[in-house]
Short mmCIF file of C-alpha atoms and ligand atoms in Angstrom, two decimals:
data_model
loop_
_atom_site.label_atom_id
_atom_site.label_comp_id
_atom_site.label_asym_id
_atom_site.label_seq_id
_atom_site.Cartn_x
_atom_site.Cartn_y
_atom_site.Cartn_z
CA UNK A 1 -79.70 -27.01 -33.73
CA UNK A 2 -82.79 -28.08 -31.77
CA UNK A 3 -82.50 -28.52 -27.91
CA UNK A 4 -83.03 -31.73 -26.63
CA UNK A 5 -86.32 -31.97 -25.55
CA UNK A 6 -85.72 -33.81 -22.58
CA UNK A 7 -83.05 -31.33 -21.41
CA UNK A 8 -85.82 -28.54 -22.50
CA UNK A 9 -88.47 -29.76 -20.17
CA UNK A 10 -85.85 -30.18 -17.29
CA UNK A 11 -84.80 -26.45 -17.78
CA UNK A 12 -88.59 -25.15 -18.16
CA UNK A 13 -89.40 -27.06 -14.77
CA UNK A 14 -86.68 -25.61 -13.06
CA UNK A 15 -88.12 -21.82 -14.04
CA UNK A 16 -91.05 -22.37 -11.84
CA UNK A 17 -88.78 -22.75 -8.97
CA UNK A 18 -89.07 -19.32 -7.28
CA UNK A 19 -85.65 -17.27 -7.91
CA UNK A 20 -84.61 -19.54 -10.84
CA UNK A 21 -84.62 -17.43 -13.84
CA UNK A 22 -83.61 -18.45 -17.30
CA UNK A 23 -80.11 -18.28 -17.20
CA UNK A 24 -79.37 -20.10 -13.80
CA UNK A 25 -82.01 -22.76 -14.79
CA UNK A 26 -79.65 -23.65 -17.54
CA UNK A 27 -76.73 -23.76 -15.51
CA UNK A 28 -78.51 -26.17 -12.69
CA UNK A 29 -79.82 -28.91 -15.31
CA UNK A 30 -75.81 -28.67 -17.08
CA UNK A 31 -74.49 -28.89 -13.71
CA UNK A 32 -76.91 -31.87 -12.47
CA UNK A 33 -76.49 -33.83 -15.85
CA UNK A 34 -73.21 -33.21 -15.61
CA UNK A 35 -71.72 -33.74 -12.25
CA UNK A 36 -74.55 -35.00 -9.67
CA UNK A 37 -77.26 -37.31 -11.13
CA UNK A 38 -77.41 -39.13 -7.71
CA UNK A 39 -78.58 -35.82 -6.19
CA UNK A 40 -80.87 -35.92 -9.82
CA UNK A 41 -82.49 -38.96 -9.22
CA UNK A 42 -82.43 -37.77 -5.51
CA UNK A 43 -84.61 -34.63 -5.67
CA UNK A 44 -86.96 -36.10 -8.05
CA UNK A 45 -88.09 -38.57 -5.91
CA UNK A 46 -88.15 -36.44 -3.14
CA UNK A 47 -90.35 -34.02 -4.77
CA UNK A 48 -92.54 -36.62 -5.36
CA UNK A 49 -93.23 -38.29 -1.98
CA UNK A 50 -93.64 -34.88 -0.69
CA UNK A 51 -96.28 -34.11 -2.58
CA UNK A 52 -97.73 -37.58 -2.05
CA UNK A 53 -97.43 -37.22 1.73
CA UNK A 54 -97.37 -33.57 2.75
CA UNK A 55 -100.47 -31.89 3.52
CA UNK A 56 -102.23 -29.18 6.13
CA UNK A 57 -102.86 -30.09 9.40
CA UNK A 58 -106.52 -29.96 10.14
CA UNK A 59 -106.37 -27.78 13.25
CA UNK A 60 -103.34 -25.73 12.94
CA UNK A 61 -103.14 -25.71 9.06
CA UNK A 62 -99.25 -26.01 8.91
CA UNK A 63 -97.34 -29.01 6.73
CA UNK A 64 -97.66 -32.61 8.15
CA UNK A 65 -97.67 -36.27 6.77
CA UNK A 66 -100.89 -37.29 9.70
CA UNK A 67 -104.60 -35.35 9.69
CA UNK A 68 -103.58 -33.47 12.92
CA UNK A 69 -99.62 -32.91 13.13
CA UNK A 70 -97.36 -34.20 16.16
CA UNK A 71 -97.49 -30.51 18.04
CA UNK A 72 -101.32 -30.14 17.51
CA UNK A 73 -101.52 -33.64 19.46
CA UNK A 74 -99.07 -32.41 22.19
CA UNK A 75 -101.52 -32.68 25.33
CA UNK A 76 -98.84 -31.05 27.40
CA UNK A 77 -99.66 -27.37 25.95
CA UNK A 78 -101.74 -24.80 27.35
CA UNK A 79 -104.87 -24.73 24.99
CA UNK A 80 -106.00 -21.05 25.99
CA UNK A 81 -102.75 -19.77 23.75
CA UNK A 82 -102.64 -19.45 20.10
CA UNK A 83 -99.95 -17.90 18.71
CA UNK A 84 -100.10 -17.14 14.57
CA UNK A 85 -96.91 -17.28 12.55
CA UNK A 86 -96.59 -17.09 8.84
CA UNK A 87 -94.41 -19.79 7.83
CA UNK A 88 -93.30 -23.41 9.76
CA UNK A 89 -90.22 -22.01 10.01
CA UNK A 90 -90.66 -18.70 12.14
CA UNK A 91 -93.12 -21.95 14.19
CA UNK A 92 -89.77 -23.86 15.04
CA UNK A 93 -87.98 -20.23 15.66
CA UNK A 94 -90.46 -19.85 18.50
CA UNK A 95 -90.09 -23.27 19.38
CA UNK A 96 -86.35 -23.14 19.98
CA UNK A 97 -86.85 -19.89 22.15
CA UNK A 98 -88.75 -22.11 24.82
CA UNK A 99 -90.63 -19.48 26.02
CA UNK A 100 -94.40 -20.35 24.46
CA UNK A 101 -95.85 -23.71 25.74
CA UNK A 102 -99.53 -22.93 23.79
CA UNK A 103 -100.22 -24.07 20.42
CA UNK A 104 -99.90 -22.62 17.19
CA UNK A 105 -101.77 -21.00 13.84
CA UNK A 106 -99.44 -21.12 10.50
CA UNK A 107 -100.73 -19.22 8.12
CA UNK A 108 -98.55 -20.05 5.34
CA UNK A 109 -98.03 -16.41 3.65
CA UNK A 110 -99.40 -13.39 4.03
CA UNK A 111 -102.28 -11.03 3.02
CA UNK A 112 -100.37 -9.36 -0.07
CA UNK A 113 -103.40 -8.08 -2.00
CA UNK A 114 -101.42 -7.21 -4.73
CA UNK A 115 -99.88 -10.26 -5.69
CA UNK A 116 -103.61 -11.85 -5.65
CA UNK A 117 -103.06 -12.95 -1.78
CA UNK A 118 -106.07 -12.09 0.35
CA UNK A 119 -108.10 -13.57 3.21
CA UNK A 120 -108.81 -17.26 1.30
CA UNK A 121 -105.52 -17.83 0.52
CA UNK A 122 -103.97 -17.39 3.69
CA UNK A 123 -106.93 -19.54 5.60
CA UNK A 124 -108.44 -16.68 7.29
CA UNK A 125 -111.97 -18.89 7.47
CA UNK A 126 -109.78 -21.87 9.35
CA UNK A 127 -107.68 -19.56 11.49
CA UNK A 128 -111.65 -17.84 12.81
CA UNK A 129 -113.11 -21.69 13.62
CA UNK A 130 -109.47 -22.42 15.55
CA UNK A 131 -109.81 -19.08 17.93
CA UNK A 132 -113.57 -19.19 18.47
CA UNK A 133 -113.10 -22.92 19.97
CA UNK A 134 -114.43 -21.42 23.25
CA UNK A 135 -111.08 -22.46 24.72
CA UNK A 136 -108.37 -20.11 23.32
CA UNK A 137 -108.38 -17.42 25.48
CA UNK A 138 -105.35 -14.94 23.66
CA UNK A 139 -104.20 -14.95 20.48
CA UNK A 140 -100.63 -13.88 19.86
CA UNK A 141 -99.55 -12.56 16.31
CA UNK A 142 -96.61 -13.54 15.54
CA UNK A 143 -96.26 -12.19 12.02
CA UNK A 144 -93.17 -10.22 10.49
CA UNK A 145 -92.92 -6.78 11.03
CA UNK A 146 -92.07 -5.76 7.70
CA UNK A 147 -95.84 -3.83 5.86
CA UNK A 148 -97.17 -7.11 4.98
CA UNK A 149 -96.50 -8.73 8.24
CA UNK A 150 -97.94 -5.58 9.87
CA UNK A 151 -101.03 -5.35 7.94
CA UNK A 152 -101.99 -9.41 8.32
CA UNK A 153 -101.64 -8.42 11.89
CA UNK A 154 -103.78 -6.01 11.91
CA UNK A 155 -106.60 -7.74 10.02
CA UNK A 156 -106.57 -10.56 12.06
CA UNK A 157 -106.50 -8.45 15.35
CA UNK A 158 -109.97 -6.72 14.24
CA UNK A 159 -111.44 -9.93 12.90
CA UNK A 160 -110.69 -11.80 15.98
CA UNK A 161 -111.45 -8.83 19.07
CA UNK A 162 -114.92 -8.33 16.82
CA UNK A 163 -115.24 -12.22 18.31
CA UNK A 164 -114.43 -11.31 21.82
CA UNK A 165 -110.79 -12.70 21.52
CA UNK A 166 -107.68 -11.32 23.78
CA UNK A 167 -105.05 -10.21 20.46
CA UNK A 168 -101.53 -9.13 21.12
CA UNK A 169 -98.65 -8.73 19.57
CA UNK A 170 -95.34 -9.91 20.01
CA UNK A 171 -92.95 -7.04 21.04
CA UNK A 172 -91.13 -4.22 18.95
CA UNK A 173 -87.83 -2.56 20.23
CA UNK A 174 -84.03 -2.82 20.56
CA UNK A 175 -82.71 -6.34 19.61
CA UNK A 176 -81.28 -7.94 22.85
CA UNK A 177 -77.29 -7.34 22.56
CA UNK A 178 -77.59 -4.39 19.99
CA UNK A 179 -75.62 -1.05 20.32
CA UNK A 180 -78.00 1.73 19.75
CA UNK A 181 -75.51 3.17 17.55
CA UNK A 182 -76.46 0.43 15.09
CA UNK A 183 -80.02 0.20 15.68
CA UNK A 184 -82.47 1.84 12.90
CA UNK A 185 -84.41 5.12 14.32
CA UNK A 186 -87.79 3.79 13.70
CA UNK A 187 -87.24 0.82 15.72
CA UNK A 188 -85.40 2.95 18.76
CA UNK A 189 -88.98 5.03 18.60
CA UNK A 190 -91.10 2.12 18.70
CA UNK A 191 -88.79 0.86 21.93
CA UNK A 192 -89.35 4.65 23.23
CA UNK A 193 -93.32 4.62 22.82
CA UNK A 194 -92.82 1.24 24.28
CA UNK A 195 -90.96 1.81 27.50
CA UNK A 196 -91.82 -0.15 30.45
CA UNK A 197 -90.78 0.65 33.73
CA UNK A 198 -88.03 -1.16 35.52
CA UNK B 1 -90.50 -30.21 17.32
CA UNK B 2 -89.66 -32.91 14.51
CA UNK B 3 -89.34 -31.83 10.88
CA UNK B 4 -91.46 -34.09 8.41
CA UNK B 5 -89.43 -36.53 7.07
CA UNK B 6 -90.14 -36.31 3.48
CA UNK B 7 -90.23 -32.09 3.98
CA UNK B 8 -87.02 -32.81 5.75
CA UNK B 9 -85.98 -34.80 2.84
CA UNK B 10 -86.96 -32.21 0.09
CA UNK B 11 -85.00 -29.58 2.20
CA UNK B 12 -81.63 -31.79 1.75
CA UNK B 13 -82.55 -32.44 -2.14
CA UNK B 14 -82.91 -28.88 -2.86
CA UNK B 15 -79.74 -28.04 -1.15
CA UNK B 16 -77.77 -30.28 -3.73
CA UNK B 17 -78.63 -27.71 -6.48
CA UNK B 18 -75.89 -25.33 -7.20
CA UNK B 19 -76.46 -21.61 -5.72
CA UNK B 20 -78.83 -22.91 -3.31
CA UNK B 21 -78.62 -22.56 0.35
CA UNK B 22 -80.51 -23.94 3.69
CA UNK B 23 -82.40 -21.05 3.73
CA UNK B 24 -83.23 -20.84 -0.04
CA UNK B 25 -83.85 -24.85 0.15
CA UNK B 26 -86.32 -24.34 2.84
CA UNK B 27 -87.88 -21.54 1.28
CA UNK B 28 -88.09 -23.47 -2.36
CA UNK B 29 -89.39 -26.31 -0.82
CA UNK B 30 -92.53 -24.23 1.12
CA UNK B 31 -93.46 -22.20 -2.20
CA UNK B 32 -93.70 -25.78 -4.28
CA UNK B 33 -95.79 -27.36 -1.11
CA UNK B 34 -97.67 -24.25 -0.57
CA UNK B 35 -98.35 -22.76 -3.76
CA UNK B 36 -97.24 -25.25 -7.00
CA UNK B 37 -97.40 -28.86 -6.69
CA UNK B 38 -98.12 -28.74 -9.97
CA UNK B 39 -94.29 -27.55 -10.75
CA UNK B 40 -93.41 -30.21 -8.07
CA UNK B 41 -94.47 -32.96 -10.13
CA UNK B 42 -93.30 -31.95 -13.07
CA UNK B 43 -89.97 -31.14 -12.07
CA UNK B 44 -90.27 -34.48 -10.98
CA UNK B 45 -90.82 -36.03 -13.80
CA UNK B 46 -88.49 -34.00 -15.47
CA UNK B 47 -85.19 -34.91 -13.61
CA UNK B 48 -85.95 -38.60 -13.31
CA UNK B 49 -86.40 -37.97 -17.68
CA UNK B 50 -83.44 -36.14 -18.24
CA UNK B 51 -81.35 -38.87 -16.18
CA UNK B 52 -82.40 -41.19 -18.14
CA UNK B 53 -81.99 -39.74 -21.59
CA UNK B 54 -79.80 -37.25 -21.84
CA UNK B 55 -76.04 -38.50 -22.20
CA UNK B 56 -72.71 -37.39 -23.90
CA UNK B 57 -72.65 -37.26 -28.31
CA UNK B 58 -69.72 -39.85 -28.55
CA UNK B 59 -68.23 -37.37 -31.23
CA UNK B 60 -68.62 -34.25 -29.44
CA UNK B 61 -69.00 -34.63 -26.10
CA UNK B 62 -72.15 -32.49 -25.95
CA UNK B 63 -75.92 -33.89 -24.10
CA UNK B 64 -77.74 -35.73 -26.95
CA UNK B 65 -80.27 -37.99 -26.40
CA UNK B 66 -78.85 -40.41 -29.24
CA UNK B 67 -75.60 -42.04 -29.34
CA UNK B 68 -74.18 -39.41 -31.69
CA UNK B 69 -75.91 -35.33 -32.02
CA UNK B 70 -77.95 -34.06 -34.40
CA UNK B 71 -75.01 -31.28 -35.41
CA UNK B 72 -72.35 -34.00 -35.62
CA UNK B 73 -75.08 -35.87 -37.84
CA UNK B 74 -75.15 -32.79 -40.26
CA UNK B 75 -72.95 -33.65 -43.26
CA UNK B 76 -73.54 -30.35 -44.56
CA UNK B 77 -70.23 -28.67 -42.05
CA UNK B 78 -66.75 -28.29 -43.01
CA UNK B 79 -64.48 -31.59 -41.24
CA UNK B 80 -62.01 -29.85 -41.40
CA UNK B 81 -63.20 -26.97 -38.56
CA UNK B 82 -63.56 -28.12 -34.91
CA UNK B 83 -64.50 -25.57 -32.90
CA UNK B 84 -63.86 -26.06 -29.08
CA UNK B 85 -66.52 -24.33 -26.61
CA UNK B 86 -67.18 -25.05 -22.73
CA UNK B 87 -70.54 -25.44 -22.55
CA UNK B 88 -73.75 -26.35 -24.70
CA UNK B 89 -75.08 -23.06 -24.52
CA UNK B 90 -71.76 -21.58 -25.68
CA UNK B 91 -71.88 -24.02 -28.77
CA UNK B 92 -75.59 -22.62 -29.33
CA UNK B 93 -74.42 -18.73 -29.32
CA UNK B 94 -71.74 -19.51 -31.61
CA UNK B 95 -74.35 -21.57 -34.19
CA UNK B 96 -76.22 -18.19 -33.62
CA UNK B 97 -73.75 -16.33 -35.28
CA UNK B 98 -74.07 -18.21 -38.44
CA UNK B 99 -70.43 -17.28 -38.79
CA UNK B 100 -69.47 -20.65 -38.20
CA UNK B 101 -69.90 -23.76 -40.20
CA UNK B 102 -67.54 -26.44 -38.72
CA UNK B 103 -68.18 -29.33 -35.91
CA UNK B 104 -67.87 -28.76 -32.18
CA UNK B 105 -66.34 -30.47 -29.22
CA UNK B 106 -67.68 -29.38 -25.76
CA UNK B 107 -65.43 -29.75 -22.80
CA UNK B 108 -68.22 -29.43 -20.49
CA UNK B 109 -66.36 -27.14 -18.13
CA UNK B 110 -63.53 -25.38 -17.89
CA UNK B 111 -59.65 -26.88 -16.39
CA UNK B 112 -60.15 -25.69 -12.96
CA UNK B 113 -57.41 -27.50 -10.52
CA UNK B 114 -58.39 -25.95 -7.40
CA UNK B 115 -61.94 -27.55 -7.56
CA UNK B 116 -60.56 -30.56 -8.52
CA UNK B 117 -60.97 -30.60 -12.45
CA UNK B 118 -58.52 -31.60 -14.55
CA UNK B 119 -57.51 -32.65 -17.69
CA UNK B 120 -59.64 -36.15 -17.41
CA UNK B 121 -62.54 -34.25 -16.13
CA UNK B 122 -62.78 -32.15 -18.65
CA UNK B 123 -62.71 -35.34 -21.32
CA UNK B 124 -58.93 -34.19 -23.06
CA UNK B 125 -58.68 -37.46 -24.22
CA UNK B 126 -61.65 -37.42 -26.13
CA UNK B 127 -60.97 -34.21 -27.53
CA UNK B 128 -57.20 -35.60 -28.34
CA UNK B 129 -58.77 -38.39 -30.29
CA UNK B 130 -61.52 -36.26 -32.29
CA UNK B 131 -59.00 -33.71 -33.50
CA UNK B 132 -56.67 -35.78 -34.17
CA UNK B 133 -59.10 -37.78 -36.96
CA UNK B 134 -56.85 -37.14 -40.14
CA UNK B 135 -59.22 -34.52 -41.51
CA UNK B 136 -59.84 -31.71 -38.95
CA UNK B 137 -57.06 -29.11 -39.64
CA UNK B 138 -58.06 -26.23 -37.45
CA UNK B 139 -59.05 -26.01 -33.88
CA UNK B 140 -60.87 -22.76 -32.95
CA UNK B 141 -60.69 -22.34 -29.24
CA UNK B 142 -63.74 -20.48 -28.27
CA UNK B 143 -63.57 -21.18 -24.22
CA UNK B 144 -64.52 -17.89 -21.75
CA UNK B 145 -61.78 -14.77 -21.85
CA UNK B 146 -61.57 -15.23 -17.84
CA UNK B 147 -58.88 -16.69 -15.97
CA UNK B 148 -60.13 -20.56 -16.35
CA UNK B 149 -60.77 -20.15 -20.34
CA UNK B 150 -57.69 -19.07 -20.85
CA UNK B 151 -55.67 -21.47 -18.79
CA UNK B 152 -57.84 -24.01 -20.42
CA UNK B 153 -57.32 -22.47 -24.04
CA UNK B 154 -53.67 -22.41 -23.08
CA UNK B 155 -53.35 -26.26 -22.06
CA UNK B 156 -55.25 -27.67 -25.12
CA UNK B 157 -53.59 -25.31 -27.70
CA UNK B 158 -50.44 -26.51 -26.86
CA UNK B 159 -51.32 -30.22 -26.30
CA UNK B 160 -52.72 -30.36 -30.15
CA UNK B 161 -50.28 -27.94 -31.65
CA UNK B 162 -47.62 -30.79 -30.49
CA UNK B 163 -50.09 -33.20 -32.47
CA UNK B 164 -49.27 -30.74 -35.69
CA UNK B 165 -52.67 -29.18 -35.62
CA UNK B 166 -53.28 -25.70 -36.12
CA UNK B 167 -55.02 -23.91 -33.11
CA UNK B 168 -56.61 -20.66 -33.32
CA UNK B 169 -58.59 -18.28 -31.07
CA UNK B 170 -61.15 -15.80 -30.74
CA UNK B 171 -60.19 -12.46 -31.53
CA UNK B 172 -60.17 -10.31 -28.42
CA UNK B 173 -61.19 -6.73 -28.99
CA UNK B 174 -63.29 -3.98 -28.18
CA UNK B 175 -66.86 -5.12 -28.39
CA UNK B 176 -69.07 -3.75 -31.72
CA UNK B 177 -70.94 -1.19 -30.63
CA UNK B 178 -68.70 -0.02 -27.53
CA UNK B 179 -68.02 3.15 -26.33
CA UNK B 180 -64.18 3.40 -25.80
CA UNK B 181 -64.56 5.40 -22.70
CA UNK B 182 -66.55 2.77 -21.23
CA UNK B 183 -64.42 -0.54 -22.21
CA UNK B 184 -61.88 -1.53 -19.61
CA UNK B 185 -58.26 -1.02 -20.56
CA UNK B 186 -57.31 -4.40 -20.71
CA UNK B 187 -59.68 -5.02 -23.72
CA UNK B 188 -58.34 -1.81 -25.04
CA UNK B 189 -54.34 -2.62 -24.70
CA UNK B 190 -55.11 -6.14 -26.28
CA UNK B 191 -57.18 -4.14 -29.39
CA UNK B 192 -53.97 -2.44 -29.85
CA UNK B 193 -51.99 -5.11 -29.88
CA UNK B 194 -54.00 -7.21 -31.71
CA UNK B 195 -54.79 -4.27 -34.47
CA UNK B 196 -55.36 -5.38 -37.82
CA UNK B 197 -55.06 -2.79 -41.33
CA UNK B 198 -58.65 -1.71 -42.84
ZN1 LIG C 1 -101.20 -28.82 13.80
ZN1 LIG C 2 -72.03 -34.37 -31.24
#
């Protein structure tokens, strides 16, 4: 008993999603075949004008459908700020805060030399040309906190004061509304080491 | 802040698959952009293949992409053995086994009446009108030991049993190569009841 090979390729391109092993790539292409071909037919052509339309925005490097995307031509921001985030995602996290009005770097990953990640993939060479512009003052990394996050961070900090750039870093310390009780030690030393005054 | 439409669009697609989330769909949806568009495209192609190829085997219910399998094609099996499984893959551990020689039918799921599936969902009358062919004498019912299987098992033994078929089942037992103390007691009470002389 041969599998079909049409069914075949469907479960093989499923594997490259990321998280999709064998088993559960199975169980998607039964369960699509079987009970939502509309959503089939729908994710295949949206796969497909994505990757027709979706590409880096020239200044700020993260996804867009024009050259330069819709915030990158927002003439309303204050171009001395650049703030650096991994993803487009922890971009529209800041957004929603409403607290930075400068514009933005999206690296799209992070340095993770181990998994083959260094400076090229993550755009290091764009991110330079964007900060030395002569008008971006400060940079602010934005990056997670987790050892990856930190150590992008830090890269980038040395790369860019070496240019005569203003780096900082967005704040470590107690979530607002946490109970200390609750709060991990390392992060209650940080807020410690921290402390402003009042 | 607008998402990208056809990002945007990707996003929703993605979330149709089963086991996948916003966050997962976002995620998925960056890694293909970012990393394989490759995958993308081929995935692509893939679903919009599958969709139009694959369909049910008019015998046995199972994806072919001809009117009638390649197993149910095979005039080599016994007519007289049709062995009921859920799914596809369950039909392909059983053909594994080479303990089996018989035809299938494959319900394609499981009688689940909470989510909606019932008897017509799971094609009974299809089954009903392949066992009941004049030359199939014995129905193996080889659907999951869990609470669904068995309900399922429970409903089409009885339904062909009034059709004056004889229905059989999986033995239930301790698994070879099991450790008593590690088998739950469940499977051990139903060894012992089930205990056959050596
Ligand atoms: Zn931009
Ligand atoms: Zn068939």
């Amino acid at each position: 008993m041969k599998p079909l090979s049409s069914l075949h390729h469907l479960i093989q391109a499923l594997r490259r999603l990321p998280g999709v092993g064998p088993k559960s790539a199975q169980r998607i292409a039964y369960h699509m075949l079987q009970h939502d071909r509309e959503g089939a037919v729908q994710l295949s052509s949206a796969l497909s004008e994505a990757v027709a339309t979706v590409r880096h925005c020239s200044r700020c490097n993260t996804f867009t459908e024009s050259d330069v995307c819709e915030t990158c031509r927002d003439e309303e921001r204050d171009a001395s700020l650049l703030c650096v985030t991994e993803t487009p995602a922890d971009q529209m996290m800041i957004e929603q805060t409403l607290t930075f009005k400068g514009y933005y770097f999206v690296l799209m990953g992070n340095l993770s030399p181990l998994n083959g990640i260094g400076p090229k993939e993550i755009c290091f060479e764009k991110l330079i040309a964007r900060a030395t512009d002569g008008i971006v003052k400060e940079v602010i990394l934005a990056t997670s906190f987790n050892n990856e996050g930190e150590a992008t961070a830090h890269y980038i900090s040395e790369m860019l004061k070496a240019r005569g750039l203003y780096v900082t870093r967005l704040a470590r310390g107690v979530p607002v509304g946490a109970e200390l009780e609750y709060v991990d030690i390392g992060t209650i030393a940080r807020a410690f080491l921290d402390r402003r005054t009042t």
